[in-house]
Amino acid sequence: MSRKDSIHQRITADHAASMSIFNSFTAEQWEMPAPSDEGAQWKARDVLAHLAVSEGGQLGQIERCLKGEAPVPDDFDLNRFNRRSVQKQAEKSVADFLNMIETGHAQVLATLDTVADADFDKSGRHARGDVITIEQFFIRTTEHRVQHAEELKRALSG
């Protein structure tokens, strides 16, 4: 299996796993308190909003890194970005967020299809602050989502 196929398979499986969890929640569960890395008082729907925005943000980092640009500014504050991005999404519905994730995932896969094998080893600073390769950027996109989905599942299951 090629490197690209392996990445594709991994992020497709992660996508399916996270969406299965999200689609199992009721409307009431989406309004329940949920864990937040940012220390904010988030509901489950806020975590979903964070993930919907994150998908596009991480894709932007990948695209900038592929162009040889800095994926994020040196003074990037991830916690501030996450808090503000969730606040800006307050009027959207859970269905909107799920659609945003589906659209973002399709865009990630489309971008993956354009990456040359040699480019998977290019690296840049991720929004979290660590330097990772393009391959790791792609994997982190859905790995991040699965991590939050599993946290939500534990929190909302009682």
Short mmCIF file of N, CA and C in Angstrom, two decimals:
data_model
loop_
_atom_site.label_atom_id
_atom_site.label_comp_id
_atom_site.label_asym_id
_atom_site.label_seq_id
_atom_site.Cartn_x
_atom_site.Cartn_y
_atom_site.Cartn_z
N MET A 1 0.85 -1.18 0.00
CA MET A 1 0.00 0.00 0.00
C MET A 1 0.89 1.24 0.00
N SER A 2 0.55 2.20 -0.83
CA SER A 2 1.34 3.43 -0.89
C SER A 2 1.14 4.25 0.39
N ARG A 3 2.04 5.16 0.61
CA ARG A 3 1.97 6.04 1.78
C ARG A 3 0.66 6.85 1.74
N LYS A 4 0.34 7.39 0.57
CA LYS A 4 -0.88 8.18 0.41
C LYS A 4 -2.11 7.32 0.70
N ASP A 5 -2.13 6.09 0.20
CA ASP A 5 -3.26 5.19 0.44
C ASP A 5 -3.39 4.87 1.93
N SER A 6 -2.26 4.70 2.60
CA SER A 6 -2.28 4.42 4.03
C SER A 6 -2.86 5.59 4.82
N ILE A 7 -2.46 6.80 4.47
CA ILE A 7 -2.99 8.00 5.12
C ILE A 7 -4.49 8.11 4.84
N HIS A 8 -4.86 7.91 3.58
CA HIS A 8 -6.27 7.98 3.18
C HIS A 8 -7.10 6.98 4.00
N GLN A 9 -6.60 5.76 4.10
CA GLN A 9 -7.32 4.72 4.84
C GLN A 9 -7.47 5.11 6.31
N ARG A 10 -6.41 5.63 6.90
CA ARG A 10 -6.43 6.02 8.32
C ARG A 10 -7.43 7.14 8.57
N ILE A 11 -7.37 8.20 7.77
CA ILE A 11 -8.26 9.33 8.06
C ILE A 11 -9.71 9.02 7.68
N THR A 12 -9.90 8.13 6.73
CA THR A 12 -11.27 7.71 6.39
C THR A 12 -11.85 6.88 7.54
N ALA A 13 -11.05 6.00 8.11
CA ALA A 13 -11.51 5.19 9.26
C ALA A 13 -11.79 6.08 10.47
N ASP A 14 -10.90 7.03 10.73
CA ASP A 14 -11.10 7.96 11.85
C ASP A 14 -12.37 8.79 11.64
N HIS A 15 -12.58 9.23 10.42
CA HIS A 15 -13.78 10.01 10.10
C HIS A 15 -15.03 9.19 10.39
N ALA A 16 -15.06 7.96 9.91
CA ALA A 16 -16.22 7.09 10.12
C ALA A 16 -16.46 6.85 11.61
N ALA A 17 -15.38 6.61 12.36
CA ALA A 17 -15.51 6.35 13.80
C ALA A 17 -16.08 7.56 14.53
N SER A 18 -15.57 8.74 14.22
CA SER A 18 -16.05 9.94 14.92
C SER A 18 -17.49 10.27 14.52
N MET A 19 -17.82 10.14 13.26
CA MET A 19 -19.18 10.45 12.82
C MET A 19 -20.19 9.46 13.41
N SER A 20 -19.79 8.22 13.58
CA SER A 20 -20.66 7.23 14.21
C SER A 20 -20.99 7.65 15.64
N ILE A 21 -19.99 8.12 16.36
CA ILE A 21 -20.21 8.59 17.73
C ILE A 21 -21.12 9.81 17.71
N PHE A 22 -20.81 10.79 16.88
CA PHE A 22 -21.62 12.02 16.84
C PHE A 22 -23.08 11.73 16.50
N ASN A 23 -23.28 10.83 15.56
CA ASN A 23 -24.65 10.52 15.12
C ASN A 23 -25.43 9.70 16.14
N SER A 24 -24.75 9.22 17.18
CA SER A 24 -25.44 8.45 18.23
C SER A 24 -26.03 9.34 19.32
N PHE A 25 -25.66 10.61 19.35
CA PHE A 25 -26.13 11.51 20.41
C PHE A 25 -27.52 12.06 20.11
N THR A 26 -28.28 12.27 21.16
CA THR A 26 -29.60 12.88 21.05
C THR A 26 -29.48 14.40 21.11
N ALA A 27 -30.55 15.08 20.76
CA ALA A 27 -30.57 16.55 20.85
C ALA A 27 -30.29 17.01 22.28
N GLU A 28 -30.80 16.28 23.25
CA GLU A 28 -30.58 16.63 24.65
C GLU A 28 -29.11 16.48 25.04
N GLN A 29 -28.47 15.43 24.55
CA GLN A 29 -27.06 15.21 24.88
C GLN A 29 -26.18 16.32 24.33
N TRP A 30 -26.51 16.86 23.16
CA TRP A 30 -25.71 17.93 22.58
C TRP A 30 -25.73 19.19 23.46
N GLU A 31 -26.71 19.32 24.34
CA GLU A 31 -26.82 20.49 25.21
C GLU A 31 -26.18 20.26 26.58
N MET A 32 -25.62 19.08 26.81
CA MET A 32 -25.01 18.75 28.10
C MET A 32 -23.61 19.33 28.21
N PRO A 33 -23.15 19.60 29.45
CA PRO A 33 -21.78 20.08 29.65
C PRO A 33 -20.78 19.05 29.13
N ALA A 34 -19.66 19.56 28.62
CA ALA A 34 -18.65 18.67 28.04
C ALA A 34 -17.25 19.18 28.37
N PRO A 35 -16.27 18.28 28.38
CA PRO A 35 -14.89 18.70 28.66
C PRO A 35 -14.36 19.63 27.58
N SER A 36 -13.53 20.58 28.01
CA SER A 36 -12.93 21.55 27.08
C SER A 36 -11.46 21.73 27.40
N ASP A 37 -10.61 21.63 26.39
CA ASP A 37 -9.17 21.87 26.57
C ASP A 37 -8.90 23.32 26.92
N GLU A 38 -9.82 24.19 26.56
CA GLU A 38 -9.61 25.62 26.72
C GLU A 38 -10.04 26.12 28.10
N GLY A 39 -10.56 25.24 28.94
CA GLY A 39 -11.02 25.64 30.26
C GLY A 39 -12.32 26.42 30.22
N ALA A 40 -12.96 26.47 29.07
CA ALA A 40 -14.23 27.18 28.91
C ALA A 40 -15.37 26.26 29.33
N GLN A 41 -16.50 26.85 29.67
CA GLN A 41 -17.71 26.08 30.01
C GLN A 41 -18.43 25.74 28.71
N TRP A 42 -18.06 24.62 28.13
CA TRP A 42 -18.64 24.22 26.85
C TRP A 42 -19.71 23.16 27.04
N LYS A 43 -20.66 23.18 26.11
CA LYS A 43 -21.62 22.10 25.96
C LYS A 43 -21.06 21.17 24.88
N ALA A 44 -21.65 20.00 24.76
CA ALA A 44 -21.21 19.07 23.72
C ALA A 44 -21.27 19.71 22.35
N ARG A 45 -22.30 20.50 22.08
CA ARG A 45 -22.43 21.16 20.77
C ARG A 45 -21.27 22.13 20.53
N ASP A 46 -20.71 22.73 21.59
CA ASP A 46 -19.58 23.63 21.44
C ASP A 46 -18.32 22.86 21.02
N VAL A 47 -18.17 21.66 21.56
CA VAL A 47 -17.05 20.81 21.13
C VAL A 47 -17.21 20.48 19.65
N LEU A 48 -18.43 20.19 19.24
CA LEU A 48 -18.68 19.91 17.83
C LEU A 48 -18.39 21.13 16.96
N ALA A 49 -18.77 22.31 17.44
CA ALA A 49 -18.46 23.56 16.72
C ALA A 49 -16.95 23.72 16.58
N HIS A 50 -16.23 23.45 17.66
CA HIS A 50 -14.77 23.52 17.64
C HIS A 50 -14.20 22.59 16.57
N LEU A 51 -14.72 21.38 16.51
CA LEU A 51 -14.23 20.41 15.53
C LEU A 51 -14.57 20.81 14.11
N ALA A 52 -15.75 21.38 13.92
CA ALA A 52 -16.16 21.82 12.58
C ALA A 52 -15.22 22.91 12.06
N VAL A 53 -14.85 23.84 12.93
CA VAL A 53 -13.93 24.91 12.55
C VAL A 53 -12.51 24.37 12.41
N SER A 54 -12.15 23.47 13.29
CA SER A 54 -10.80 22.91 13.29
C SER A 54 -10.44 22.22 11.98
N GLU A 55 -11.41 21.53 11.41
CA GLU A 55 -11.16 20.79 10.16
C GLU A 55 -10.61 21.73 9.09
N GLY A 56 -11.27 22.85 8.89
CA GLY A 56 -10.82 23.82 7.89
C GLY A 56 -9.52 24.50 8.29
N GLY A 57 -9.37 24.76 9.58
CA GLY A 57 -8.14 25.39 10.06
C GLY A 57 -6.92 24.51 9.85
N GLN A 58 -7.08 23.24 10.11
CA GLN A 58 -5.95 22.33 9.92
C GLN A 58 -5.65 22.14 8.43
N LEU A 59 -6.70 22.15 7.61
CA LEU A 59 -6.48 22.07 6.16
C LEU A 59 -5.69 23.29 5.69
N GLY A 60 -6.03 24.45 6.20
CA GLY A 60 -5.28 25.66 5.86
C GLY A 60 -3.82 25.55 6.24
N GLN A 61 -3.55 24.95 7.40
CA GLN A 61 -2.17 24.75 7.83
C GLN A 61 -1.43 23.83 6.85
N ILE A 62 -2.09 22.77 6.43
CA ILE A 62 -1.50 21.84 5.47
C ILE A 62 -1.18 22.56 4.17
N GLU A 63 -2.14 23.32 3.66
CA GLU A 63 -1.95 24.01 2.38
C GLU A 63 -0.80 25.03 2.46
N ARG A 64 -0.72 25.78 3.56
CA ARG A 64 0.38 26.74 3.71
C ARG A 64 1.72 26.02 3.82
N CYS A 65 1.76 24.94 4.55
CA CYS A 65 2.99 24.17 4.70
C CYS A 65 3.45 23.62 3.35
N LEU A 66 2.52 23.12 2.56
CA LEU A 66 2.87 22.60 1.23
C LEU A 66 3.46 23.68 0.33
N LYS A 67 3.03 24.93 0.52
CA LYS A 67 3.55 26.06 -0.27
C LYS A 67 4.86 26.59 0.28
N GLY A 68 5.33 26.01 1.39
CA GLY A 68 6.57 26.48 2.00
C GLY A 68 6.37 27.66 2.93
N GLU A 69 5.11 27.96 3.24
CA GLU A 69 4.79 29.07 4.14
C GLU A 69 4.66 28.55 5.57
N ALA A 70 4.70 29.47 6.53
CA ALA A 70 4.47 29.09 7.92
C ALA A 70 3.00 28.70 8.08
N PRO A 71 2.74 27.51 8.62
CA PRO A 71 1.35 27.08 8.78
C PRO A 71 0.53 28.00 9.69
N VAL A 72 1.15 28.52 10.74
CA VAL A 72 0.49 29.47 11.66
C VAL A 72 1.49 30.57 12.01
N PRO A 73 1.00 31.77 12.35
CA PRO A 73 1.91 32.84 12.76
C PRO A 73 2.66 32.47 14.05
N ASP A 74 3.82 33.06 14.23
CA ASP A 74 4.63 32.77 15.42
C ASP A 74 3.88 33.08 16.72
N ASP A 75 3.03 34.08 16.69
CA ASP A 75 2.32 34.48 17.91
C ASP A 75 0.91 33.87 18.01
N PHE A 76 0.67 32.81 17.28
CA PHE A 76 -0.66 32.18 17.26
C PHE A 76 -1.02 31.66 18.65
N ASP A 77 -2.21 31.99 19.12
CA ASP A 77 -2.72 31.56 20.43
C ASP A 77 -3.88 30.60 20.18
N LEU A 78 -3.61 29.32 20.27
CA LEU A 78 -4.60 28.30 19.94
C LEU A 78 -5.82 28.36 20.85
N ASN A 79 -5.60 28.55 22.14
CA ASN A 79 -6.75 28.60 23.06
C ASN A 79 -7.66 29.77 22.75
N ARG A 80 -7.07 30.92 22.49
CA ARG A 80 -7.87 32.10 22.15
C ARG A 80 -8.65 31.86 20.84
N PHE A 81 -7.95 31.30 19.85
CA PHE A 81 -8.60 30.99 18.57
C PHE A 81 -9.78 30.05 18.78
N ASN A 82 -9.56 28.99 19.55
CA ASN A 82 -10.63 28.01 19.77
C ASN A 82 -11.83 28.64 20.48
N ARG A 83 -11.58 29.42 21.51
CA ARG A 83 -12.69 30.06 22.22
C ARG A 83 -13.49 30.99 21.30
N ARG A 84 -12.78 31.83 20.56
CA ARG A 84 -13.46 32.79 19.67
C ARG A 84 -14.19 32.09 18.53
N SER A 85 -13.58 31.05 17.97
CA SER A 85 -14.22 30.37 16.85
C SER A 85 -15.52 29.70 17.29
N VAL A 86 -15.54 29.16 18.49
CA VAL A 86 -16.77 28.55 19.00
C VAL A 86 -17.83 29.62 19.25
N GLN A 87 -17.42 30.75 19.82
CA GLN A 87 -18.37 31.85 20.05
C GLN A 87 -19.00 32.32 18.74
N LYS A 88 -18.20 32.39 17.69
CA LYS A 88 -18.70 32.86 16.39
C LYS A 88 -19.68 31.88 15.74
N GLN A 89 -19.68 30.64 16.19
CA GLN A 89 -20.55 29.61 15.61
C GLN A 89 -21.83 29.40 16.41
N ALA A 90 -22.08 30.23 17.41
CA ALA A 90 -23.16 30.01 18.37
C ALA A 90 -24.54 29.84 17.74
N GLU A 91 -24.78 30.48 16.61
CA GLU A 91 -26.12 30.43 15.99
C GLU A 91 -26.33 29.21 15.10
N LYS A 92 -25.28 28.45 14.87
CA LYS A 92 -25.41 27.28 13.99
C LYS A 92 -25.95 26.08 14.75
N SER A 93 -26.52 25.17 14.01
CA SER A 93 -27.12 23.96 14.60
C SER A 93 -26.13 22.80 14.57
N VAL A 94 -26.46 21.77 15.32
CA VAL A 94 -25.66 20.54 15.29
C VAL A 94 -25.59 20.01 13.86
N ALA A 95 -26.70 20.04 13.14
CA ALA A 95 -26.70 19.59 11.74
C ALA A 95 -25.74 20.42 10.89
N ASP A 96 -25.70 21.72 11.14
CA ASP A 96 -24.75 22.58 10.42
C ASP A 96 -23.31 22.13 10.68
N PHE A 97 -23.01 21.86 11.96
CA PHE A 97 -21.64 21.45 12.32
C PHE A 97 -21.28 20.11 11.68
N LEU A 98 -22.22 19.18 11.70
CA LEU A 98 -21.95 17.88 11.07
C LEU A 98 -21.72 18.03 9.57
N ASN A 99 -22.49 18.90 8.94
CA ASN A 99 -22.28 19.17 7.50
C ASN A 99 -20.93 19.83 7.26
N MET A 100 -20.54 20.75 8.14
CA MET A 100 -19.23 21.40 8.00
C MET A 100 -18.10 20.37 8.11
N ILE A 101 -18.26 19.42 9.03
CA ILE A 101 -17.24 18.37 9.20
C ILE A 101 -17.19 17.51 7.94
N GLU A 102 -18.34 17.12 7.41
CA GLU A 102 -18.37 16.30 6.19
C GLU A 102 -17.71 17.05 5.03
N THR A 103 -18.03 18.32 4.88
CA THR A 103 -17.44 19.12 3.80
C THR A 103 -15.94 19.26 4.00
N GLY A 104 -15.54 19.55 5.23
CA GLY A 104 -14.12 19.68 5.52
C GLY A 104 -13.36 18.40 5.27
N HIS A 105 -13.96 17.28 5.64
CA HIS A 105 -13.32 15.99 5.42
C HIS A 105 -13.13 15.73 3.92
N ALA A 106 -14.15 16.03 3.13
CA ALA A 106 -14.04 15.86 1.68
C ALA A 106 -12.92 16.74 1.12
N GLN A 107 -12.78 17.95 1.64
CA GLN A 107 -11.71 18.85 1.19
C GLN A 107 -10.34 18.32 1.61
N VAL A 108 -10.25 17.75 2.80
CA VAL A 108 -8.99 17.15 3.25
C VAL A 108 -8.60 16.01 2.31
N LEU A 109 -9.55 15.14 1.98
CA LEU A 109 -9.26 14.03 1.08
C LEU A 109 -8.87 14.52 -0.31
N ALA A 110 -9.54 15.55 -0.79
CA ALA A 110 -9.21 16.11 -2.11
C ALA A 110 -7.80 16.68 -2.11
N THR A 111 -7.43 17.34 -1.04
CA THR A 111 -6.07 17.88 -0.94
C THR A 111 -5.06 16.75 -0.85
N LEU A 112 -5.36 15.74 -0.05
CA LEU A 112 -4.47 14.58 0.07
C LEU A 112 -4.18 13.99 -1.30
N ASP A 113 -5.18 13.90 -2.15
CA ASP A 113 -5.01 13.32 -3.48
C ASP A 113 -4.02 14.10 -4.34
N THR A 114 -3.80 15.37 -4.03
CA THR A 114 -2.90 16.21 -4.84
C THR A 114 -1.46 16.22 -4.33
N VAL A 115 -1.22 15.64 -3.16
CA VAL A 115 0.11 15.72 -2.55
C VAL A 115 1.05 14.70 -3.18
N ALA A 116 2.21 15.18 -3.59
CA ALA A 116 3.25 14.30 -4.12
C ALA A 116 3.91 13.55 -2.96
N ASP A 117 4.36 12.33 -3.22
CA ASP A 117 4.96 11.52 -2.16
C ASP A 117 6.08 12.25 -1.42
N ALA A 118 6.92 12.97 -2.15
CA ALA A 118 8.05 13.67 -1.53
C ALA A 118 7.58 14.76 -0.56
N ASP A 119 6.38 15.29 -0.78
CA ASP A 119 5.89 16.37 0.08
C ASP A 119 5.41 15.90 1.45
N PHE A 120 5.18 14.62 1.63
CA PHE A 120 4.72 14.13 2.93
C PHE A 120 5.75 14.35 4.03
N ASP A 121 7.02 14.52 3.65
CA ASP A 121 8.08 14.73 4.64
C ASP A 121 8.34 16.20 4.94
N LYS A 122 7.71 17.11 4.20
CA LYS A 122 7.83 18.53 4.53
C LYS A 122 7.26 18.73 5.93
N SER A 123 7.79 19.71 6.63
CA SER A 123 7.30 19.92 8.00
C SER A 123 7.06 21.39 8.28
N GLY A 124 6.26 21.61 9.29
CA GLY A 124 5.95 22.96 9.74
C GLY A 124 5.38 22.93 11.14
N ARG A 125 5.25 24.10 11.73
CA ARG A 125 4.75 24.19 13.10
C ARG A 125 3.22 24.14 13.09
N HIS A 126 2.70 23.17 13.78
CA HIS A 126 1.25 23.01 13.94
C HIS A 126 0.74 24.05 14.93
N ALA A 127 -0.55 24.31 14.90
CA ALA A 127 -1.16 25.28 15.83
C ALA A 127 -0.90 24.92 17.29
N ARG A 128 -0.68 23.65 17.59
CA ARG A 128 -0.38 23.24 18.97
C ARG A 128 1.03 23.64 19.39
N GLY A 129 1.87 23.98 18.41
CA GLY A 129 3.22 24.43 18.71
C GLY A 129 4.31 23.45 18.34
N ASP A 130 3.97 22.20 18.08
CA ASP A 130 4.99 21.23 17.71
C ASP A 130 5.20 21.24 16.19
N VAL A 131 6.40 20.84 15.79
CA VAL A 131 6.73 20.75 14.37
C VAL A 131 6.45 19.32 13.91
N ILE A 132 5.61 19.20 12.88
CA ILE A 132 5.22 17.89 12.38
C ILE A 132 5.29 17.88 10.85
N THR A 133 5.28 16.67 10.29
CA THR A 133 5.32 16.51 8.83
C THR A 133 3.92 16.67 8.24
N ILE A 134 3.88 16.84 6.93
CA ILE A 134 2.60 16.90 6.22
C ILE A 134 1.79 15.63 6.50
N GLU A 135 2.45 14.48 6.48
CA GLU A 135 1.76 13.23 6.80
C GLU A 135 1.10 13.33 8.17
N GLN A 136 1.84 13.82 9.15
CA GLN A 136 1.30 13.95 10.50
C GLN A 136 0.18 14.98 10.58
N PHE A 137 0.28 16.05 9.79
CA PHE A 137 -0.81 17.04 9.74
C PHE A 137 -2.11 16.36 9.30
N PHE A 138 -2.04 15.58 8.24
CA PHE A 138 -3.24 14.90 7.74
C PHE A 138 -3.83 13.98 8.81
N ILE A 139 -2.98 13.19 9.44
CA ILE A 139 -3.46 12.24 10.45
C ILE A 139 -4.02 12.99 11.66
N ARG A 140 -3.37 14.07 12.05
CA ARG A 140 -3.83 14.81 13.22
C ARG A 140 -5.23 15.40 13.01
N THR A 141 -5.56 15.72 11.77
CA THR A 141 -6.87 16.31 11.48
C THR A 141 -8.00 15.43 12.02
N THR A 142 -7.99 14.16 11.68
CA THR A 142 -9.07 13.29 12.14
C THR A 142 -8.75 12.65 13.49
N GLU A 143 -7.48 12.48 13.81
CA GLU A 143 -7.10 11.96 15.13
C GLU A 143 -7.64 12.89 16.23
N HIS A 144 -7.51 14.18 16.00
CA HIS A 144 -8.02 15.20 16.91
C HIS A 144 -9.53 15.04 17.08
N ARG A 145 -10.22 14.82 15.98
CA ARG A 145 -11.67 14.68 16.02
C ARG A 145 -12.07 13.42 16.78
N VAL A 146 -11.38 12.31 16.54
CA VAL A 146 -11.69 11.06 17.23
C VAL A 146 -11.45 11.22 18.74
N GLN A 147 -10.38 11.89 19.10
CA GLN A 147 -10.08 12.11 20.52
C GLN A 147 -11.25 12.84 21.20
N HIS A 148 -11.71 13.92 20.60
CA HIS A 148 -12.83 14.66 21.18
C HIS A 148 -14.12 13.85 21.14
N ALA A 149 -14.34 13.09 20.08
CA ALA A 149 -15.55 12.26 19.99
C ALA A 149 -15.58 11.23 21.12
N GLU A 150 -14.45 10.61 21.39
CA GLU A 150 -14.39 9.61 22.46
C GLU A 150 -14.55 10.27 23.83
N GLU A 151 -13.99 11.47 24.01
CA GLU A 151 -14.18 12.20 25.26
C GLU A 151 -15.66 12.53 25.46
N LEU A 152 -16.32 12.98 24.39
CA LEU A 152 -17.75 13.28 24.48
C LEU A 152 -18.56 12.03 24.82
N LYS A 153 -18.21 10.93 24.18
CA LYS A 153 -18.93 9.68 24.43
C LYS A 153 -18.84 9.30 25.90
N ARG A 154 -17.64 9.40 26.48
CA ARG A 154 -17.47 9.09 27.90
C ARG A 154 -18.26 10.07 28.77
N ALA A 155 -18.18 11.34 28.45
CA ALA A 155 -18.84 12.37 29.27
C ALA A 155 -20.36 12.28 29.20
N LEU A 156 -20.89 11.95 28.04
CA LEU A 156 -22.33 11.96 27.85
C LEU A 156 -22.99 10.62 28.16
N SER A 157 -22.17 9.60 28.32
CA SER A 157 -22.72 8.27 28.62
C SER A 157 -22.93 8.08 30.12
N GLY A 158 -22.46 9.03 30.90
CA GLY A 158 -22.74 8.99 32.32
C GLY A 158 -21.65 8.42 33.12
#
